[in-house]
Coordinates of C-alpha atoms in Angstrom, one line a residue:
M1463 CA -0.1 0.1 0.0
G1464 CA 0.9 3.6 -0.1
T1465 CA 3.1 5.6 2.4
R1466 CA 3.3 9.1 3.7
K1467 CA 7.0 8.5 4.6
K1468 CA 9.6 10.6 3.2
G1469 CA 13.5 10.7 2.8
L1470 CA 15.4 8.4 5.1
E1471 CA 12.2 7.1 6.6
F1472 CA 11.0 6.3 3.1
A1473 CA 14.3 4.6 2.0
K1474 CA 14.4 2.3 5.3
H1475 CA 10.5 1.4 4.6
I1476 CA 11.3 0.5 1.0
T1477 CA 14.4 -1.3 1.9
E1478 CA 12.6 -3.4 4.4
I1479 CA 10.0 -4.4 1.7
I1480 CA 12.9 -5.6 -0.6
T1481 CA 14.9 -7.4 2.1
K1482 CA 11.7 -9.2 3.4
A1483 CA 10.6 -10.1 -0.3
T1484 CA 10.5 -13.8 -1.1
G1485 CA 9.6 -13.3 -4.8
F1486 CA 10.6 -11.2 -7.7
E1487 CA 11.6 -8.1 -5.8
R1488 CA 14.6 -10.1 -4.4
H1489 CA 16.4 -9.2 -7.6
L1490 CA 16.7 -5.5 -6.2
E1491 CA 18.6 -6.8 -3.1
K1492 CA 21.9 -4.9 -4.2
V1493 CA 19.9 -1.7 -5.0
Q1494 CA 20.0 0.8 -2.4
I1495 CA 17.1 3.1 -1.8
T1496 CA 18.5 6.6 -1.1
G1497 CA 15.4 8.6 -0.7
G1498 CA 12.0 9.6 -1.8
G1499 CA 8.4 10.6 -0.8
D1500 CA 5.8 12.7 -2.4
G1501 CA 5.7 10.7 -5.6
I1502 CA 9.6 10.4 -5.9
C1503 CA 12.0 7.6 -5.3
T1504 CA 15.8 7.7 -5.7
A1505 CA 18.1 4.6 -5.8
E1506 CA 21.7 3.7 -6.5
F1507 CA 23.6 0.4 -7.3
K1508 CA 26.9 -0.8 -8.4
V1509 CA 26.7 -2.9 -11.6
G1510 CA 27.7 -6.4 -10.6
P1511 CA 28.3 -9.6 -12.5
E1512 CA 24.8 -10.7 -12.0
H1513 CA 23.4 -7.7 -13.9
L1514 CA 25.3 -8.3 -17.1
N1515 CA 24.4 -9.5 -20.4
R1516 CA 26.4 -11.9 -22.6
A1517 CA 28.4 -8.8 -24.0
G1518 CA 29.3 -7.6 -20.5
G1519 CA 27.0 -4.7 -20.4
L1520 CA 24.0 -3.8 -18.2
H1521 CA 21.2 -6.2 -19.2
G1522 CA 18.3 -4.5 -20.8
G1523 CA 15.9 -6.7 -18.9
Y1524 CA 17.5 -5.7 -15.6
T1525 CA 17.1 -2.1 -16.6
A1526 CA 13.6 -2.5 -17.4
T1527 CA 13.0 -4.1 -13.9
L1528 CA 14.7 -1.2 -12.4
V1529 CA 12.3 1.1 -14.2
D1530 CA 9.3 -1.0 -13.1
M1531 CA 10.2 -1.3 -9.6
I1532 CA 11.6 2.1 -8.7
T1533 CA 8.7 3.9 -10.5
T1534 CA 6.3 1.6 -8.5
Y1535 CA 7.9 2.7 -5.2
A1536 CA 7.8 6.4 -6.2
L1537 CA 4.0 5.9 -6.9
M1538 CA 3.7 4.3 -3.4
S1539 CA 5.1 7.4 -1.9
K1540 CA 2.3 9.5 -3.0
P1541 CA 0.5 7.5 -1.3
C1542 CA -1.1 5.4 -3.8
H1543 CA -1.7 1.7 -4.2
P1544 CA 1.1 0.1 -6.1
G1545 CA -1.3 -0.7 -9.0
V1546 CA -0.8 -3.0 -12.0
S1547 CA 1.3 -2.1 -15.0
V1548 CA -0.7 -0.8 -18.2
D1549 CA 2.3 0.2 -20.2
I1550 CA 5.9 0.4 -19.7
S1551 CA 8.8 1.5 -21.9
V1552 CA 12.5 2.0 -21.9
S1553 CA 14.9 3.7 -24.2
Y1554 CA 18.3 2.6 -23.9
L1555 CA 20.8 5.4 -24.4
K1556 CA 24.1 4.3 -23.2
G1557 CA 25.7 1.3 -21.8
A1558 CA 27.1 0.5 -18.2
R1559 CA 29.7 -2.0 -17.5
E1560 CA 30.5 -4.1 -14.2
G1561 CA 31.9 -1.7 -11.5
D1562 CA 29.9 1.3 -12.9
D1563 CA 27.7 3.1 -10.1
V1564 CA 24.2 3.9 -11.4
V1565 CA 21.8 6.5 -10.0
I1566 CA 18.0 5.9 -10.6
E1567 CA 15.4 8.7 -10.2
A1568 CA 11.6 8.0 -10.7
N1569 CA 9.1 10.9 -10.5
T1570 CA 5.4 10.5 -10.5
I1571 CA 4.1 13.0 -13.0
R1572 CA 0.2 12.4 -12.2
A1573 CA -1.6 10.0 -10.2
G1574 CA -5.5 10.3 -10.9
R1575 CA -8.3 8.1 -9.7
T1576 CA -7.5 5.4 -12.1
L1577 CA -4.2 6.0 -13.8
A1578 CA -0.7 7.0 -12.7
F1579 CA 2.1 8.2 -15.0
I1580 CA 5.6 7.9 -13.7
D1581 CA 8.9 8.8 -15.5
C1582 CA 12.3 7.4 -14.6
I1583 CA 16.0 8.0 -15.7
L1584 CA 19.2 5.9 -15.0
K1585 CA 22.5 7.8 -14.9
H1586 CA 26.1 7.0 -14.6
K1587 CA 26.9 8.5 -11.2
K1588 CA 30.6 9.7 -12.3
D1589 CA 29.3 12.0 -14.9
N1590 CA 25.4 12.2 -15.1
S1591 CA 25.4 10.7 -18.5
V1592 CA 22.0 9.0 -19.2
I1593 CA 22.0 5.2 -19.4
A1594 CA 18.3 4.8 -19.9
K1595 CA 14.9 6.7 -19.8
G1596 CA 11.6 4.9 -18.9
S1597 CA 8.0 5.9 -18.6
H1598 CA 5.5 3.7 -16.6
T1599 CA 1.7 4.0 -16.7
K1600 CA 0.1 2.1 -13.9
F1601 CA -3.7 1.3 -13.1
N1602 CA -4.0 2.5 -9.5
V1603 CA -6.5 3.4 -7.0
A1604 CA -5.5 6.6 -5.2
T1605 CA -5.7 6.4 -1.4
T1606 CA -6.8 9.1 0.8
D1607 CA -5.4 7.8 4.2

């Protein structure tokens, strides 16, 4: 469900969700949630061997997973129900290699009564060059708690 937590409290809450997960969310165990609240979520991770494709670059499927999950956390901080995906897209702009530090920023553009629109960007920490840009549309039910 949604949360009104912000900043460090939000980061700890989402980290706890990831740590306790037994399903797909476990793939984010090396992603550090660094902040969020009010429709935003920020995270970082170091590209490890488990994140690579056969060519030695950051796997596109993992990138899409990051867009999916980090945008969902941003939406949950609104607070809104995490909802279900209606549309998700990722544009891959630059590669990342093992050892690269990646910053992820997700921002809820609009959360209406039934649809939410969230954007996401993955950047190299060293120079802010863009690795990928994503957008996610989710069917959600806004909460008023």
